[in-house]
Amino acid sequence: MPQSHRPAARDGGPPIGRHQGDSMQHLDAADAAPFTPAAAAPRVLGIRFTGSGSEYFRIWAVNLLLILVTLGLYLPFAKARRIRYFYANTLVDGQALGFHGDPWKMFRGFVLLILLMGAYSAAGRLSSVAAVVAFLILCVVWPALWRASLQFRLGNTSWRGLRMRFEGSLTDAYLACAPSYLPAIALVVGATQMEPEAMKAGAGLTPSFWLYIVGALCMALLAPWSLALFKRYQHNGYRIAGQHSHVKLSGGQLYLLVLKIVLVSLVPLVLAGVLMTASFMMARTLGGSRETGLVVIVIGSLLAYLLYFAVVTPYAATRLQNLVWNGTSSESLSFNSQLKFGAMFWLTLKNWLLTALTLGLYRPFAAVATARLRLEAVSIDCADDPLDWVAAASAGHADATGEIAGDFFGIDMGL
């Protein structure tokens, strides 16, 4: 009988046994398994501002001249030119932002706001009751106008050909404004009723006066919470491609920031007071007249005023920018702001001094320098390739029905 033999390997190799065949099957299965690469590190999208003061000075000068000639009617067109210039010189990962807002639509929104403010002013002159009613109407429409302005600005902003969007709801806009409404209404009612009650009752503190004081105090106490609500509404509504932004920001963080601002504001006031007292005593010691003492007091007061705003304004701007943007992120994006108070302080001081010495002509140079410092302090960590967003966006069609109101009226109040 013929004997059975195991199959021989090719090329005269040894026979393939059962265990060897199983090993090769395992190797084949391992080769066929998909390869999973390690997660890539986030890519940093740097921000660079390329504008120059001399270029913007020409735009600023022409805008100012046309605003004066047209008695202010050119204001929305000037704003569109300014935004377009700053956007075109803001490079994110080497790609400039674009602004596509129609100046004529912005003019239409400008006229609407002028009519609303004019009606409120006329109502205030008509009677105190009419002023309160007009203010209540303004409170009703203001959140809708604010939302429309955000939709207009974001809807007309692009990067890499991708249009941004704002998707905050109208309900959330009213909720963000609600805490500041009650004290504001008390403030307006107290202010409009204060003079008539004083005329009727003669001297003394009237109920309207106390209502005004209570409203002012409540508004001051609620201001940090209201600011937190405003910023949360804004930063939770930003959209680009498939990215939905959200911000981690609490009212407690804003109250702590305000406390720090108050403490910092004491430094220039104390310093100015010490300098003023020393100067006054020196003038008295040297036999200065009463007029000399008054001059010292005036100069000291101006110094305190300048030091206060030169320190407090850049400190508040620096801390608020870092707090808000460091807490903002999306599915693939994370913002980092490292704006330094020292750099902001010296730039602010320089801008104010040169603006005063040049009678305002340095203002466009100051605007460019400030924009460069604040923008280049921000970077973006991106876990995706933005080119994939462009490819995905070109395959679909965005629904712009939610931006009809803002785009129709062209309302832009700034971000």
Coordinates of C-alpha atoms in Angstrom, one line a residue:
M1 CA 0.0 0.0 0.0
P2 CA 1.3 3.4 -0.8
Q3 CA 2.3 5.3 2.3
S4 CA 1.0 8.8 2.9
H5 CA 3.5 11.6 3.2
R6 CA 3.2 15.1 4.7
P7 CA 3.3 17.8 2.1
A8 CA 6.8 19.1 1.5
A9 CA 7.6 22.8 1.7
R10 CA 8.6 24.6 -1.4
D11 CA 12.2 25.0 -2.4
G12 CA 13.1 21.7 -0.8
G13 CA 12.4 23.0 2.7
P14 CA 11.4 20.8 5.6
P15 CA 7.8 19.4 5.8
I16 CA 5.2 21.8 7.2
G17 CA 3.9 20.4 10.4
R18 CA 0.6 21.2 12.1
H19 CA 2.2 23.6 14.6
Q20 CA 4.2 25.4 12.0
G21 CA 1.0 25.9 9.9
D22 CA -0.8 27.4 12.9
S23 CA 2.0 29.8 13.6
M24 CA 1.9 31.1 10.0
Q25 CA -1.8 31.6 10.3
H26 CA -1.3 33.7 13.4
L27 CA 1.4 35.8 11.6
D28 CA -1.0 36.3 8.7
A29 CA -3.7 37.4 11.0
A30 CA -1.4 39.9 12.7
D31 CA -0.3 41.3 9.4
A32 CA -3.9 41.8 8.4
A33 CA -4.9 43.6 11.6
P34 CA -5.3 47.4 11.2
F35 CA -2.5 49.6 12.4
T36 CA -3.6 52.3 14.9
P37 CA -1.1 55.2 15.1
A38 CA -0.4 57.0 18.3
A39 CA -2.5 60.2 19.0
A40 CA -0.7 63.2 17.4
A41 CA 0.1 66.2 19.6
P42 CA -2.2 69.2 19.1
R43 CA -1.1 71.6 16.4
V44 CA -0.6 75.2 17.5
L45 CA -2.2 77.8 15.4
G46 CA -0.4 81.0 16.0
I47 CA -2.0 84.4 15.5
R48 CA 0.0 87.3 13.9
F49 CA -1.0 90.8 13.2
T50 CA 0.6 92.5 10.2
G51 CA -1.1 95.9 10.2
S52 CA 1.0 99.1 10.4
G53 CA 0.2 102.5 11.9
S54 CA 1.0 104.4 8.7
E55 CA -1.4 102.3 6.6
Y56 CA -4.2 102.6 9.0
F57 CA -3.6 106.3 9.5
R58 CA -4.6 106.9 5.9
I59 CA -7.8 104.9 6.4
W60 CA -8.5 106.6 9.7
A61 CA -8.0 110.1 8.3
V62 CA -10.3 109.5 5.3
N63 CA -12.9 108.0 7.6
L64 CA -12.8 110.9 10.0
L65 CA -13.1 113.5 7.2
L66 CA -16.1 111.7 5.6
I67 CA -17.8 111.3 9.0
L68 CA -17.5 115.1 9.6
V69 CA -18.6 116.0 6.1
T70 CA -21.7 113.7 6.2
L71 CA -22.5 114.7 9.8
G72 CA -22.0 111.2 11.1
L73 CA -23.9 109.3 8.3
Y74 CA -20.7 107.8 7.0
L75 CA -20.0 106.1 10.4
P76 CA -21.2 102.5 9.4
F77 CA -19.1 102.7 6.2
A78 CA -16.1 103.8 8.2
K79 CA -16.6 101.0 10.6
A80 CA -16.8 98.4 7.8
R81 CA -13.5 99.7 6.3
R82 CA -11.9 99.6 9.8
I83 CA -13.1 96.0 10.5
R84 CA -12.0 94.8 7.0
Y85 CA -8.5 96.3 7.5
F86 CA -8.0 94.7 10.9
Y87 CA -9.4 91.3 9.8
A88 CA -7.3 91.2 6.6
N89 CA -4.1 91.8 8.7
T90 CA -5.0 89.2 11.3
L91 CA -3.4 85.9 10.3
V92 CA -4.4 82.7 12.0
D93 CA -2.0 79.9 11.1
G94 CA -0.8 82.1 8.2
Q95 CA -4.3 82.6 6.8
A96 CA -6.1 86.0 7.1
L97 CA -9.6 86.6 8.4
G98 CA -12.1 88.0 6.1
F99 CA -15.0 90.4 6.7
H100 CA -17.9 90.4 4.2
G101 CA -20.4 92.7 5.8
D102 CA -22.3 95.0 3.4
P103 CA -21.8 98.6 4.5
W104 CA -25.3 99.5 3.3
K105 CA -26.9 96.9 5.5
M106 CA -24.8 98.3 8.4
F107 CA -26.1 101.7 7.5
R108 CA -29.7 100.4 7.7
G109 CA -29.0 99.0 11.2
F110 CA -27.3 102.2 12.2
V111 CA -30.4 104.2 11.2
L112 CA -32.6 101.8 13.2
L113 CA -30.5 102.3 16.3
I114 CA -30.5 106.1 15.9
L115 CA -34.3 106.0 15.6
L116 CA -34.6 103.9 18.8
M117 CA -32.3 106.2 20.8
G118 CA -34.0 109.3 19.4
A119 CA -37.4 108.0 20.4
Y120 CA -36.2 107.2 23.9
S121 CA -34.6 110.7 24.2
A122 CA -37.8 112.4 22.9
A123 CA -40.0 110.4 25.4
G124 CA -37.7 111.5 28.3
R125 CA -38.4 115.1 27.4
L126 CA -42.1 114.6 27.0
S127 CA -42.7 113.2 30.5
S128 CA -41.2 111.0 33.2
V129 CA -43.9 108.3 32.6
A130 CA -43.1 108.3 28.9
A131 CA -39.4 108.0 29.6
V132 CA -40.0 104.9 31.8
V133 CA -42.3 103.3 29.2
A134 CA -39.7 104.0 26.5
F135 CA -37.0 102.4 28.6
L136 CA -39.1 99.3 29.2
I137 CA -39.7 99.0 25.4
L138 CA -35.9 99.4 24.9
C139 CA -35.3 96.6 27.4
V140 CA -37.7 94.3 25.5
V141 CA -36.0 94.8 22.1
W142 CA -32.4 95.2 23.2
P143 CA -31.5 91.4 23.7
A144 CA -32.9 90.7 20.2
L145 CA -30.8 93.5 18.7
W146 CA -27.7 92.3 20.6
R147 CA -28.2 88.7 19.3
A148 CA -28.7 90.1 15.7
S149 CA -25.5 92.1 16.0
L150 CA -23.6 88.9 17.0
Q151 CA -25.1 87.0 14.1
F152 CA -24.2 89.7 11.7
R153 CA -20.6 90.0 12.8
L154 CA -19.9 86.3 13.0
G155 CA -21.9 85.5 9.8
N156 CA -19.8 87.9 7.8
T157 CA -16.5 86.7 9.2
S158 CA -14.5 83.9 7.4
W159 CA -11.3 82.0 7.8
R160 CA -9.9 79.7 5.1
G161 CA -13.1 80.3 3.2
L162 CA -15.2 79.0 6.1
R163 CA -18.0 81.3 7.4
M164 CA -18.3 81.6 11.1
R165 CA -21.7 81.6 12.8
F166 CA -23.4 82.6 16.0
E167 CA -26.0 80.2 17.3
G168 CA -27.0 81.6 20.6
S169 CA -30.7 81.5 21.2
L170 CA -33.0 84.4 21.7
T171 CA -34.2 83.0 25.0
D172 CA -30.6 82.8 26.3
A173 CA -30.1 86.4 25.2
Y174 CA -33.0 87.6 27.4
L175 CA -31.8 85.4 30.3
A176 CA -28.3 87.0 30.1
C177 CA -29.7 90.5 30.3
A178 CA -32.4 89.8 32.9
P179 CA -30.2 90.2 36.1
S180 CA -29.3 93.8 35.1
Y181 CA -32.8 94.8 34.1
L182 CA -34.4 95.2 37.6
P183 CA -31.8 97.5 39.0
A184 CA -31.6 99.4 35.7
I185 CA -35.4 100.0 35.8
A186 CA -35.2 101.1 39.4
L187 CA -32.4 103.5 38.5
V188 CA -34.4 105.0 35.6
V189 CA -37.6 105.3 37.6
G190 CA -35.8 106.9 40.4
A191 CA -33.9 109.4 38.2
T192 CA -37.1 110.4 36.2
Q193 CA -39.2 110.9 39.3
M194 CA -36.6 112.5 41.6
E195 CA -36.9 116.1 40.3
P196 CA -40.8 116.2 40.3
E197 CA -41.0 114.8 43.8
A198 CA -38.3 117.2 45.1
M199 CA -40.2 120.2 43.7
K200 CA -43.4 119.0 45.4
A201 CA -42.0 118.0 48.7
G202 CA -39.4 120.8 48.9
A203 CA -36.1 119.9 50.6
G204 CA -35.3 116.5 51.9
L205 CA -34.7 113.0 50.6
T206 CA -37.5 111.6 48.5
P207 CA -38.5 108.0 47.9
S208 CA -37.3 108.3 44.3
F209 CA -33.9 109.3 45.6
W210 CA -33.7 106.2 47.7
L211 CA -34.9 104.1 44.8
Y212 CA -32.2 105.6 42.6
I213 CA -29.5 104.8 45.2
V214 CA -30.8 101.3 45.7
G215 CA -30.9 100.7 42.0
A216 CA -27.3 102.1 41.5
L217 CA -26.0 99.9 44.4
C218 CA -27.7 96.7 43.1
M219 CA -26.4 97.4 39.6
A220 CA -22.9 97.7 40.9
L221 CA -23.2 94.6 42.9
L222 CA -24.7 92.6 40.0
A223 CA -22.2 93.9 37.4
P224 CA -19.7 91.0 37.7
W225 CA -22.5 88.4 37.5
S226 CA -24.0 90.2 34.5
L227 CA -20.7 90.4 32.7
A228 CA -20.2 86.7 33.3
L229 CA -23.6 86.0 31.7
F230 CA -22.8 88.2 28.7
K231 CA -19.5 86.5 28.1
R232 CA -20.9 83.0 28.5
Y233 CA -23.7 83.8 26.0
Q234 CA -21.2 85.1 23.5
H235 CA -18.5 82.4 23.8
N236 CA -21.1 79.5 24.0
G237 CA -22.5 80.6 20.6
Y238 CA -19.5 80.8 18.4
R239 CA -19.4 78.3 15.5
I240 CA -17.1 77.4 12.6
A241 CA -17.4 74.3 10.5
G242 CA -18.3 71.5 13.0
Q243 CA -16.8 73.3 16.0
H244 CA -19.1 74.5 18.8
S245 CA -17.4 76.7 21.3
H246 CA -18.1 76.7 25.0
V247 CA -16.5 78.6 27.9
K248 CA -15.9 77.7 31.6
L249 CA -16.6 81.0 33.3
S250 CA -18.4 81.5 36.6
G251 CA -19.8 84.6 38.4
G252 CA -17.4 83.9 41.3
Q253 CA -14.4 84.3 38.9
L254 CA -15.7 87.7 37.8
Y255 CA -16.3 88.8 41.4
L256 CA -12.8 87.8 42.3
L257 CA -11.4 89.7 39.3
V258 CA -13.4 92.8 40.3
L259 CA -12.0 92.6 43.8
K260 CA -8.5 92.5 42.4
I261 CA -9.2 95.5 40.2
V262 CA -10.5 97.4 43.2
L263 CA -7.3 96.6 45.2
V264 CA -5.1 97.5 42.3
S265 CA -7.0 100.8 41.8
L266 CA -6.0 101.9 45.3
V267 CA -2.3 101.9 44.4
P268 CA -2.3 104.9 42.0
L269 CA -4.8 106.8 44.2
V270 CA -2.5 106.4 47.3
L271 CA 0.6 107.3 45.2
A272 CA -1.0 110.4 43.8
G273 CA -2.2 111.4 47.2
V274 CA 1.3 111.1 48.7
L275 CA 2.8 113.1 45.8
M276 CA 0.1 115.8 46.1
T277 CA 0.6 116.1 49.9
A278 CA 4.3 116.3 49.6
S279 CA 4.1 118.9 46.8
F280 CA 1.6 121.0 48.8
M281 CA 3.8 120.9 52.0
M282 CA 6.9 121.8 50.0
A283 CA 5.0 124.8 48.5
R284 CA 3.9 126.0 51.9
T285 CA 7.4 125.6 53.3
L286 CA 8.9 127.7 50.5
G287 CA 6.3 130.4 51.2
G288 CA 4.0 129.7 48.3
S289 CA 0.7 131.6 47.9
R290 CA -2.8 130.2 48.0
E291 CA -2.8 130.2 44.2
T292 CA 0.2 128.0 44.2
G293 CA -1.5 125.5 46.6
L294 CA -4.5 125.4 44.3
V295 CA -2.3 124.7 41.3
V296 CA -0.6 121.8 43.2
I297 CA -4.1 120.4 44.0
V298 CA -5.2 120.6 40.4
I299 CA -2.0 119.0 39.1
G300 CA -2.2 116.3 41.8
S301 CA -5.8 115.5 40.9
L302 CA -5.0 115.2 37.2
L303 CA -2.0 113.0 38.1
A304 CA -4.3 110.7 40.2
Y305 CA -6.8 110.6 37.3
L306 CA -4.2 109.6 34.8
L307 CA -2.5 107.1 37.0
Y308 CA -5.8 105.5 37.9
F309 CA -6.8 104.8 34.3
A310 CA -3.2 104.1 33.2
V311 CA -3.1 101.2 35.7
V312 CA -6.6 100.0 36.1
T313 CA -7.7 100.0 32.4
P314 CA -4.8 97.7 31.2
Y315 CA -5.0 95.5 34.3
A316 CA -8.7 94.9 33.8
A317 CA -8.3 94.3 30.0
T318 CA -5.4 91.9 30.5
R319 CA -7.0 89.8 33.3
L320 CA -10.4 89.7 31.5
Q321 CA -8.9 88.6 28.2
N322 CA -6.9 85.8 29.8
L323 CA -9.7 84.6 32.0
V324 CA -12.3 84.4 29.2
W325 CA -10.2 83.0 26.4
N326 CA -8.2 80.5 28.5
G327 CA -11.6 79.0 29.4
T328 CA -12.9 78.8 25.8
S329 CA -12.6 75.7 23.8
S330 CA -14.5 73.5 21.3
E331 CA -14.4 69.9 20.2
S332 CA -10.9 70.3 18.6
L333 CA -9.8 73.8 19.6
S334 CA -8.4 75.2 22.8
F335 CA -7.5 78.9 23.2
N336 CA -4.6 80.1 25.2
S337 CA -4.1 83.8 26.1
Q338 CA -0.9 84.9 27.8
L339 CA -1.3 88.7 27.7
K340 CA 1.1 90.4 30.2
F341 CA 0.0 93.3 32.4
G342 CA 3.5 94.9 32.2
A343 CA 3.5 95.1 28.4
M344 CA -0.1 96.3 28.3
F345 CA 0.6 99.0 31.0
W346 CA 3.6 100.5 29.2
L347 CA 1.9 100.4 25.8
T348 CA -1.2 102.1 27.3
L349 CA 0.9 104.8 28.9
K350 CA 2.9 105.4 25.7
N351 CA -0.3 105.5 23.6
W352 CA -2.0 108.1 25.9
L353 CA 1.1 110.3 26.1
L354 CA 1.7 110.3 22.4
T355 CA -2.0 110.8 21.6
A356 CA -2.1 113.8 23.9
L357 CA 1.1 115.3 22.5
T358 CA -0.1 114.9 18.9
L359 CA -3.6 116.2 19.7
G360 CA -5.1 112.8 18.7
L361 CA -3.2 112.1 15.6
Y362 CA -1.4 109.2 17.1
R363 CA -4.7 107.4 17.8
P364 CA -4.5 105.1 14.7
F365 CA -1.0 104.0 15.6
A366 CA -2.1 103.3 19.1
A367 CA -5.0 101.2 17.8
V368 CA -2.7 99.1 15.6
A369 CA -0.1 98.6 18.4
T370 CA -2.8 97.5 20.9
A371 CA -4.4 95.1 18.4
R372 CA -1.0 93.5 17.7
L373 CA -0.2 93.1 21.4
R374 CA -3.6 91.6 22.3
L375 CA -3.9 89.3 19.3
E376 CA -0.4 87.9 19.3
A377 CA -0.8 87.0 23.0
V378 CA -3.4 84.4 21.9
S379 CA -2.6 81.0 20.4
I380 CA -4.9 78.1 19.5
D381 CA -4.3 74.4 20.1
C382 CA -5.9 72.4 17.3
A383 CA -6.4 68.6 17.4
D384 CA -7.6 68.4 13.8
D385 CA -6.4 69.5 10.5
P386 CA -8.4 72.7 9.5
L387 CA -8.1 71.5 5.8
D388 CA -10.5 68.7 6.8
W389 CA -13.0 71.3 7.9
V390 CA -12.8 72.9 4.5
A391 CA -13.4 69.6 2.7
A392 CA -16.3 68.7 4.9
A393 CA -17.9 72.2 4.5
S394 CA -17.7 72.0 0.7
A395 CA -19.6 68.8 0.7
G396 CA -22.6 70.3 2.6
H397 CA -24.7 73.4 2.7
A398 CA -25.2 75.5 5.8
D399 CA -28.6 76.8 6.9
A400 CA -28.5 80.5 7.3
T401 CA -32.1 81.1 8.2
G402 CA -31.2 82.0 11.8
E403 CA -29.2 85.0 10.6
I404 CA -31.8 86.6 8.5
A405 CA -32.7 89.3 11.0
G406 CA -29.2 90.3 11.8
D407 CA -28.1 90.2 8.1
F408 CA -31.2 92.2 7.0
F409 CA -30.8 95.0 9.4
G410 CA -27.0 94.9 9.4
I411 CA -26.9 95.6 13.1
D412 CA -23.3 95.6 14.4
M413 CA -22.6 96.7 18.0
G414 CA -19.2 95.1 18.0
L415 CA -17.9 92.0 19.9

